Amino acid sequence: MAVMRPDQASAEPSGAETIEELFQALESPLLNYALRLADERGAAEDIVQEAFMRLHAQFDEVREPRKWLYRTVHNLALNQRRDASKIVQLRLAGDDQVAEADDPADPLPLPDEQIARLEGIGLVRLSLETLDVRSRELVRLKFNENMSYKEISSRTGLSVGNVGYLLHHALKELADELAKNGVVG
C-alpha cells in the first residue's frame, strides 16, 4: 500500500483527464454513438455538444466522466427521439394532404414583442463582437449557414474535433456575455 505525502493528498489522482482530453478522445466515438441513436448528423452533433456542455458545468462532481458522457448522450438522444415523435401533423377530415390551419389571428407579433425581439437580436450581435474572429466565423458557419462540423472542418481546415471544441468554448463565452447583459438567466 502506497503512503501519500500530505502535499500529494490534494493533487489530482493519476489518470484523471481534463475536459479537453476527454473531448479529444471521445468526440468522434460519441458522435458515432449519437448518430446511431438519432439517425441524423446535425442532431447527433447537437447531442454531443450538449453532453459536453453539461459535463463542463458539473465536471468537478462527475466521478467517471467517460461513462457519464455515454449515458448523457444516450439519454439526450432518447429525449430527442421522444420529442420528435410527439409532433403530430394536422389533417382535415377526409383529406389526405397535410392541412395548414386557417388561423384568423394576425400572424405578426405585437409591437412590444417585436421590439423585445429586436433588442435581443441586437444584444446577441453585440455579444458576438466580443468573440475573436475565428470563433465568430465558426458560429456564423454553424448557425447562419447551418453547416455540420464536418463541413466547417472542410471549409476552415480545422479538424472536426477542434471545430466542436472551439464552438463549445465560443458558445460558452457568448452565453456568459449574454448573461452579463441580462439576456439569459
Coordinates of N, CA and C in Angstrom, one line a residue:
M1 N 0.9 -1.2 0.0 CA 0.0 0.0 0.0 C 0.9 1.2 0.0
A2 N 0.6 2.1 -0.9 CA 1.5 3.3 -1.0 C 1.0 4.4 0.0
V3 N 2.0 5.0 0.6 CA 1.7 6.1 1.5 C 1.8 7.4 0.8
M4 N 0.8 8.3 1.0 CA 0.8 9.5 0.3 C 1.4 10.6 1.3
R5 N 2.2 11.4 0.7 CA 2.7 12.6 1.4 C 1.5 13.6 1.5
P6 N 1.5 14.5 2.5 CA 0.5 15.5 2.7 C 0.3 16.4 1.4
D7 N 1.4 16.7 0.8 CA 1.3 17.6 -0.4 C 0.7 16.8 -1.6
Q8 N 0.7 15.5 -1.5 CA 0.1 14.7 -2.6 C -1.4 14.5 -2.4
A9 N -1.9 14.7 -1.2 CA -3.3 14.4 -0.9 C -4.3 15.3 -1.7
S10 N -3.9 16.5 -2.0 CA -4.8 17.4 -2.7 C -4.6 17.3 -4.2
A11 N -3.6 16.7 -4.6 CA -3.3 16.6 -6.1 C -4.4 15.7 -6.8
E12 N -4.5 16.0 -8.1 CA -5.4 15.3 -8.9 C -5.0 13.8 -9.0
P13 N -5.9 12.9 -8.9 CA -5.5 11.5 -9.0 C -4.9 11.2 -10.3
S14 N -3.9 10.3 -10.4 CA -3.3 10.0 -11.7 C -4.3 9.3 -12.5
G15 N -4.3 9.6 -13.8 CA -5.2 9.1 -14.7 C -6.5 10.0 -14.9
A16 N -6.6 11.0 -14.1 CA -7.7 11.9 -14.2 C -7.5 12.7 -15.5
E17 N -8.6 12.9 -16.3 CA -8.5 13.6 -17.5 C -9.1 14.9 -17.4
T18 N -8.6 15.9 -18.2 CA -9.2 17.2 -18.3 C -10.4 17.1 -19.3
I19 N -11.2 18.1 -19.3 CA -12.4 18.0 -20.2 C -11.9 18.1 -21.6
E20 N -10.8 18.8 -21.8 CA -10.2 18.9 -23.2 C -9.7 17.6 -23.7
E21 N -9.0 16.8 -22.8 CA -8.6 15.5 -23.1 C -9.7 14.6 -23.4
L22 N -10.8 14.7 -22.6 CA -12.0 13.8 -22.9 C -12.6 14.2 -24.2
F23 N -12.6 15.5 -24.5 CA -13.2 15.9 -25.8 C -12.4 15.4 -26.9
Q24 N -11.1 15.5 -26.9 CA -10.3 15.0 -28.0 C -10.4 13.5 -28.1
A25 N -10.5 12.7 -27.0 CA -10.6 11.3 -27.1 C -12.0 10.8 -27.4
L26 N -13.0 11.5 -27.0 CA -14.4 10.9 -27.1 C -15.3 11.6 -28.1
E27 N -14.9 12.7 -28.7 CA -15.9 13.4 -29.5 C -16.3 12.5 -30.7
S28 N -15.4 11.9 -31.4 CA -15.8 11.1 -32.6 C -16.5 9.9 -32.2
P29 N -16.1 9.1 -31.2 CA -16.9 7.9 -30.8 C -18.3 8.3 -30.3
L30 N -18.4 9.4 -29.6 CA -19.7 9.8 -29.1 C -20.6 10.3 -30.3
L31 N -20.0 10.9 -31.3 CA -20.8 11.3 -32.4 C -21.3 10.1 -33.2
N32 N -20.5 9.1 -33.3 CA -20.9 7.9 -34.0 C -22.0 7.2 -33.2
Y33 N -21.9 7.2 -31.9 CA -22.9 6.6 -31.0 C -24.2 7.4 -31.1
A34 N -24.1 8.7 -31.0 CA -25.3 9.5 -31.1 C -26.0 9.4 -32.5
L35 N -25.1 9.3 -33.5 CA -25.7 9.1 -34.8 C -26.5 7.8 -35.0
R36 N -26.0 6.8 -34.4 CA -26.8 5.5 -34.4 C -28.1 5.7 -33.7
L37 N -28.1 6.5 -32.6 CA -29.4 6.7 -31.9 C -30.3 7.7 -32.5
A38 N -29.7 8.7 -33.1 CA -30.6 9.9 -33.5 C -30.9 9.8 -35.0
D39 N -30.1 9.1 -35.8 CA -30.3 8.9 -37.2 C -30.2 10.2 -38.0
E40 N -29.6 11.2 -37.4 CA -29.4 12.5 -38.2 C -28.1 13.2 -37.7
R41 N -27.3 13.5 -38.6 CA -25.9 14.0 -38.2 C -26.0 15.3 -37.4
G42 N -26.9 16.2 -37.8 CA -27.0 17.5 -37.1 C -27.5 17.3 -35.7
A43 N -28.5 16.4 -35.5 CA -29.0 16.1 -34.2 C -27.9 15.5 -33.3
A44 N -27.2 14.6 -33.9 CA -26.1 13.9 -33.2 C -25.0 14.9 -32.7
E45 N -24.7 15.8 -33.6 CA -23.7 16.8 -33.2 C -24.2 17.7 -32.1
D46 N -25.5 18.1 -32.2 CA -26.1 18.9 -31.1 C -26.1 18.1 -29.8
I47 N -26.4 16.8 -29.8 CA -26.5 16.0 -28.6 C -25.1 15.9 -28.0
V48 N -24.1 15.6 -28.8 CA -22.7 15.5 -28.2 C -22.3 16.8 -27.6
Q49 N -22.6 17.9 -28.3 CA -22.2 19.2 -27.8 C -22.9 19.5 -26.5
E50 N -24.2 19.2 -26.4 CA -25.0 19.4 -25.2 C -24.4 18.6 -24.1
A51 N -24.0 17.3 -24.4 CA -23.4 16.5 -23.3 C -22.1 17.1 -22.8
F52 N -21.3 17.6 -23.6 CA -20.0 18.2 -23.2 C -20.3 19.5 -22.4
M53 N -21.3 20.2 -22.8 CA -21.6 21.5 -22.1 C -22.1 21.1 -20.7
R54 N -22.9 20.1 -20.6 CA -23.4 19.7 -19.3 C -22.2 19.1 -18.4
L55 N -21.3 18.4 -19.0 CA -20.2 17.9 -18.3 C -19.3 19.1 -17.8
H56 N -19.1 20.0 -18.7 CA -18.3 21.2 -18.3 C -18.9 21.9 -17.1
A57 N -20.3 22.0 -17.0 CA -20.9 22.7 -16.0 C -20.8 22.0 -14.6
Q58 N -20.6 20.7 -14.7 CA -20.6 19.9 -13.4 C -19.4 19.0 -13.3
F59 N -18.3 19.4 -14.0 CA -17.1 18.5 -14.2 C -16.5 18.0 -12.8
D60 N -16.5 18.9 -11.8 CA -15.9 18.5 -10.5 C -16.7 17.5 -9.8
E61 N -18.0 17.4 -10.1 CA -18.9 16.4 -9.4 C -18.9 15.0 -10.0
V62 N -18.6 15.0 -11.3 CA -18.7 13.7 -12.1 C -17.5 12.8 -11.8
R63 N -17.8 11.6 -11.3 CA -16.7 10.7 -10.9 C -16.1 9.9 -12.0
E64 N -17.0 9.5 -13.0 CA -16.5 8.7 -14.1 C -17.0 9.4 -15.4
P65 N -16.2 10.4 -15.8 CA -16.7 11.3 -16.9 C -17.0 10.5 -18.3
R66 N -16.2 9.5 -18.5 CA -16.4 8.7 -19.8 C -17.7 8.0 -19.8
K67 N -18.0 7.3 -18.7 CA -19.3 6.6 -18.6 C -20.5 7.7 -18.5
W68 N -20.2 8.7 -17.8 CA -21.2 9.8 -17.7 C -21.6 10.4 -19.0
L69 N -20.6 10.6 -19.9 CA -20.8 11.2 -21.2 C -21.6 10.2 -22.1
Y70 N -21.3 9.0 -22.1 CA -22.0 8.0 -22.9 C -23.5 7.9 -22.4
R71 N -23.7 7.9 -21.1 CA -25.0 7.8 -20.5 C -25.8 9.1 -20.9
T72 N -25.2 10.3 -20.8 CA -25.8 11.5 -21.1 C -26.2 11.6 -22.6
V73 N -25.3 11.2 -23.5 CA -25.6 11.1 -24.9 C -26.8 10.2 -25.2
H74 N -26.7 9.1 -24.5 CA -27.8 8.1 -24.7 C -29.2 8.7 -24.3
N75 N -29.2 9.3 -23.1 CA -30.4 10.0 -22.6 C -30.9 11.1 -23.5
L76 N -30.0 12.0 -23.9 CA -30.3 13.1 -24.8 C -30.9 12.6 -26.1
A77 N -30.3 11.6 -26.6 CA -30.8 11.0 -27.9 C -32.2 10.4 -27.7
L78 N -32.4 9.7 -26.6 CA -33.8 9.2 -26.4 C -34.8 10.3 -26.2
N79 N -34.4 11.4 -25.5 CA -35.3 12.5 -25.3 C -35.6 13.2 -26.6
Q80 N -34.6 13.3 -27.5 CA -34.8 13.9 -28.8 C -35.7 13.1 -29.6
R81 N -35.5 11.8 -29.6 CA -36.4 10.9 -30.3 C -37.9 11.0 -29.8
R82 N -38.0 11.0 -28.5 CA -39.3 11.1 -27.9 C -40.0 12.4 -28.3
D83 N -39.3 13.5 -28.2 CA -39.8 14.8 -28.5 C -40.2 14.9 -30.0
A84 N -39.4 14.3 -30.8 CA -39.7 14.3 -32.3 C -41.0 13.4 -32.6
S85 N -41.2 12.4 -31.8 CA -42.4 11.6 -32.0 C -43.7 12.2 -31.6
K86 N -43.6 13.3 -30.8 CA -44.8 14.0 -30.3 C -45.3 14.9 -31.3
I87 N -44.6 15.2 -32.3 CA -45.1 16.2 -33.4 C -46.1 15.5 -34.2
V88 N -47.3 16.1 -34.2 CA -48.5 15.5 -34.8 C -48.9 16.4 -36.0
Q89 N -49.0 15.8 -37.2 CA -49.5 16.6 -38.3 C -51.0 16.8 -38.3
L90 N -51.4 18.0 -38.6 CA -52.8 18.4 -38.6 C -53.4 17.9 -39.9
R91 N -54.4 17.1 -39.9 CA -55.1 16.7 -41.1 C -56.6 17.1 -41.1
L92 N -57.1 17.5 -42.2 CA -58.5 17.8 -42.3 C -59.3 16.5 -42.5
A93 N -60.5 16.4 -42.0 CA -61.3 15.2 -42.1 C -61.5 15.0 -43.6
G94 N -61.2 13.7 -44.1 CA -61.5 13.4 -45.4 C -60.4 13.8 -46.4
D95 N -59.3 14.5 -45.9 CA -58.3 15.0 -46.7 C -57.0 14.2 -46.4
D96 N -56.3 13.7 -47.4 CA -55.1 13.0 -47.2 C -53.8 13.9 -47.2
Q97 N -54.0 15.2 -47.5 CA -52.9 16.1 -47.6 C -52.8 16.8 -46.2
V98 N -51.6 17.2 -45.8 CA -51.4 17.9 -44.6 C -52.0 19.3 -44.8
A99 N -52.8 19.7 -43.8 CA -53.5 20.9 -44.0 C -52.9 22.0 -43.1
E100 N -52.9 23.2 -43.6 CA -52.5 24.3 -42.9 C -53.7 24.9 -42.2
A101 N -53.6 25.2 -40.9 CA -54.7 25.7 -40.1 C -55.0 27.1 -40.6
D102 N -56.3 27.4 -40.8 CA -56.8 28.7 -41.1 C -56.9 29.5 -39.8
D103 N -55.8 30.1 -39.5 CA -55.8 30.9 -38.2 C -56.2 32.3 -38.5
P104 N -57.4 32.7 -37.9 CA -57.9 34.1 -38.1 C -57.0 35.1 -37.4
A105 N -56.2 34.7 -36.4 CA -55.4 35.6 -35.7 C -54.3 36.2 -36.6
D106 N -53.9 37.4 -36.3 CA -52.8 38.1 -37.0 C -51.5 37.4 -36.7
P107 N -50.8 36.9 -37.8 CA -49.6 36.2 -37.6 C -48.4 37.0 -37.1
L108 N -48.5 38.3 -37.2 CA -47.4 39.2 -36.8 C -47.4 39.3 -35.2
P109 N -46.2 39.4 -34.6 CA -46.2 39.6 -33.2 C -46.6 41.0 -32.9
L110 N -47.0 41.2 -31.6 CA -47.4 42.6 -31.2 C -46.2 43.5 -31.2
P111 N -46.4 44.8 -31.3 CA -45.2 45.7 -31.4 C -44.2 45.6 -30.3
D112 N -44.7 45.4 -29.0 CA -43.8 45.3 -27.9 C -43.0 44.0 -28.0
E113 N -43.6 42.9 -28.6 CA -42.9 41.7 -28.8 C -41.8 41.9 -29.9
Q114 N -42.2 42.6 -30.9 CA -41.2 42.9 -32.0 C -40.0 43.7 -31.4
I115 N -40.3 44.7 -30.6 CA -39.2 45.5 -30.0 C -38.3 44.6 -29.1
A116 N -38.9 43.8 -28.3 CA -38.1 43.0 -27.4 C -37.2 42.0 -28.2
R117 N -37.8 41.5 -29.3 CA -37.1 40.5 -30.1 C -35.9 41.3 -30.8
L118 N -36.1 42.4 -31.3 CA -35.1 43.2 -32.0 C -34.0 43.6 -31.0
E119 N -34.4 44.0 -29.8 CA -33.4 44.3 -28.7 C -32.5 43.0 -28.4
G120 N -33.2 41.9 -28.3 CA -32.4 40.7 -28.1 C -31.5 40.3 -29.2
I121 N -31.9 40.5 -30.4 CA -31.0 40.3 -31.6 C -29.9 41.2 -31.6
G122 N -30.1 42.5 -31.2 CA -29.0 43.5 -31.1 C -28.0 43.1 -30.1
L123 N -28.5 42.6 -28.9 CA -27.6 42.2 -27.9 C -26.8 41.0 -28.3
V124 N -27.4 40.1 -29.0 CA -26.7 38.9 -29.4 C -25.6 39.3 -30.4
R125 N -25.9 40.2 -31.3 CA -24.9 40.7 -32.3 C -23.7 41.4 -31.6
L126 N -24.1 42.2 -30.6 CA -23.0 42.9 -29.8 C -22.1 41.9 -29.1
S127 N -22.8 40.9 -28.5 CA -22.0 39.9 -27.8 C -21.1 39.1 -28.7
L128 N -21.6 38.8 -30.0 CA -20.8 38.1 -30.9 C -19.5 38.9 -31.2
E129 N -19.6 40.2 -31.2 CA -18.4 41.1 -31.5 C -17.4 40.9 -30.4
T130 N -17.7 40.4 -29.2 CA -16.7 40.2 -28.2 C -15.8 39.0 -28.4
L131 N -16.3 38.1 -29.4 CA -15.6 36.9 -29.7 C -14.4 37.2 -30.6
D132 N -13.4 36.4 -30.6 CA -12.3 36.5 -31.6 C -12.8 36.2 -33.0
V133 N -12.1 36.6 -34.0 CA -12.5 36.5 -35.4 C -12.8 35.0 -35.8
R134 N -12.0 34.1 -35.4 CA -12.1 32.7 -35.7 C -13.4 32.1 -35.1
S135 N -13.7 32.5 -33.8 CA -14.9 32.0 -33.1 C -16.1 32.5 -33.8
R136 N -16.1 33.8 -34.1 CA -17.2 34.4 -34.8 C -17.5 33.7 -36.1
E137 N -16.5 33.4 -36.8 CA -16.7 32.7 -38.1 C -17.2 31.3 -37.9
L138 N -16.8 30.6 -36.9 CA -17.3 29.3 -36.7 C -18.8 29.3 -36.3
V139 N -19.1 30.3 -35.4 CA -20.5 30.5 -35.0 C -21.4 30.8 -36.3
R140 N -20.9 31.7 -37.1 CA -21.6 32.1 -38.3 C -21.8 30.9 -39.2
L141 N -20.8 30.1 -39.5 CA -20.9 28.9 -40.3 C -21.9 27.9 -39.7
K142 N -21.9 27.7 -38.4 CA -22.8 26.7 -37.8 C -24.2 27.2 -37.8
F143 N -24.4 28.4 -37.4 CA -25.8 28.9 -37.2 C -26.4 29.7 -38.4
N144 N -25.6 30.4 -39.1 CA -26.2 31.2 -40.2 C -26.2 30.3 -41.5
E145 N -25.2 29.5 -41.7 CA -25.2 28.6 -42.9 C -25.6 27.2 -42.6
N146 N -25.9 26.9 -41.3 CA -26.4 25.6 -40.9 C -25.4 24.5 -41.4
M147 N -24.1 24.7 -41.3 CA -23.2 23.7 -41.7 C -22.9 22.7 -40.5
S148 N -22.6 21.5 -40.9 CA -22.2 20.5 -39.9 C -20.8 20.7 -39.5
Y149 N -20.3 20.0 -38.5 CA -18.9 20.1 -38.0 C -18.0 19.7 -39.2
K150 N -18.4 18.7 -39.9 CA -17.6 18.1 -41.0 C -17.4 19.2 -42.1
E151 N -18.5 19.8 -42.4 CA -18.5 20.9 -43.5 C -17.6 22.1 -43.0
I152 N -17.8 22.4 -41.8 CA -17.0 23.5 -41.2 C -15.5 23.2 -41.3
S153 N -15.2 21.9 -40.9 CA -13.9 21.4 -40.9 C -13.3 21.5 -42.3
S154 N -14.0 21.1 -43.3 CA -13.6 21.2 -44.7 C -13.3 22.6 -45.1
R155 N -14.2 23.5 -44.7 CA -14.1 24.9 -45.1 C -12.9 25.6 -44.4
T156 N -12.7 25.3 -43.2 CA -11.7 26.0 -42.4 C -10.3 25.4 -42.3
G157 N -10.3 24.0 -42.6 CA -9.0 23.3 -42.4 C -8.8 22.8 -41.0
L158 N -9.7 23.1 -40.1 CA -9.6 22.6 -38.7 C -10.1 21.2 -38.7
S159 N -9.6 20.4 -37.7 CA -10.2 19.0 -37.5 C -11.6 19.2 -37.0
V160 N -12.4 18.1 -37.2 CA -13.8 18.1 -36.7 C -13.8 18.3 -35.2
G161 N -12.9 17.6 -34.5 CA -12.9 17.7 -33.1 C -12.5 19.1 -32.6
N162 N -11.6 19.8 -33.3 CA -11.2 21.1 -33.0 C -12.4 22.1 -33.2
V163 N -13.1 21.9 -34.3 CA -14.3 22.7 -34.6 C -15.3 22.6 -33.4
G164 N -15.6 21.4 -33.0 CA -16.5 21.2 -31.9 C -16.0 21.8 -30.6
Y165 N -14.7 21.7 -30.3 CA -14.1 22.2 -29.1 C -14.2 23.8 -29.2
L166 N -13.8 24.3 -30.3 CA -13.8 25.8 -30.4 C -15.2 26.4 -30.4
L167 N -16.1 25.7 -31.0 CA -17.5 26.1 -31.0 C -18.1 26.1 -29.6
H168 N -17.8 25.0 -28.9 CA -18.2 24.8 -27.5 C -17.8 26.0 -26.6
H169 N -16.5 26.4 -26.7 CA -16.0 27.5 -25.9 C -16.5 28.8 -26.4
A170 N -16.7 29.0 -27.7 CA -17.3 30.2 -28.2 C -18.7 30.4 -27.7
L171 N -19.5 29.4 -27.7 CA -20.9 29.5 -27.3 C -20.9 29.7 -25.8
K172 N -20.0 29.1 -25.0 CA -19.9 29.4 -23.6 C -19.6 30.9 -23.3
E173 N -18.6 31.4 -24.1 CA -18.3 32.8 -23.9 C -19.5 33.7 -24.3
L174 N -20.2 33.3 -25.3 CA -21.3 34.1 -25.8 C -22.4 34.0 -24.7
A175 N -22.7 32.9 -24.2 CA -23.7 32.7 -23.1 C -23.3 33.6 -21.9
D176 N -22.0 33.5 -21.5 CA -21.6 34.3 -20.4 C -21.8 35.8 -20.6
E177 N -21.5 36.3 -21.9 CA -21.6 37.7 -22.2 C -23.1 38.1 -22.2
L178 N -24.0 37.2 -22.7 CA -25.4 37.5 -22.7 C -26.0 37.5 -21.3
A179 N -25.5 36.6 -20.5 CA -25.9 36.6 -19.1 C -25.5 37.9 -18.4
K180 N -24.3 38.4 -18.7 CA -23.9 39.7 -18.1 C -24.8 40.8 -18.5
N181 N -25.4 40.7 -19.7 CA -26.3 41.7 -20.3 C -27.7 41.5 -19.9
G182 N -28.0 40.4 -19.2 CA -29.3 40.1 -18.7 C -30.2 39.5 -19.7
V183 N -29.7 39.0 -20.8 CA -30.5 38.4 -21.9 C -30.9 36.9 -21.5
V184 N -29.9 36.2 -20.9 CA -30.2 34.8 -20.5 C -29.9 34.7 -19.0
G185 N -30.6 33.8 -18.4 CA -30.5 33.7 -16.9 C -29.5 32.7 -16.5

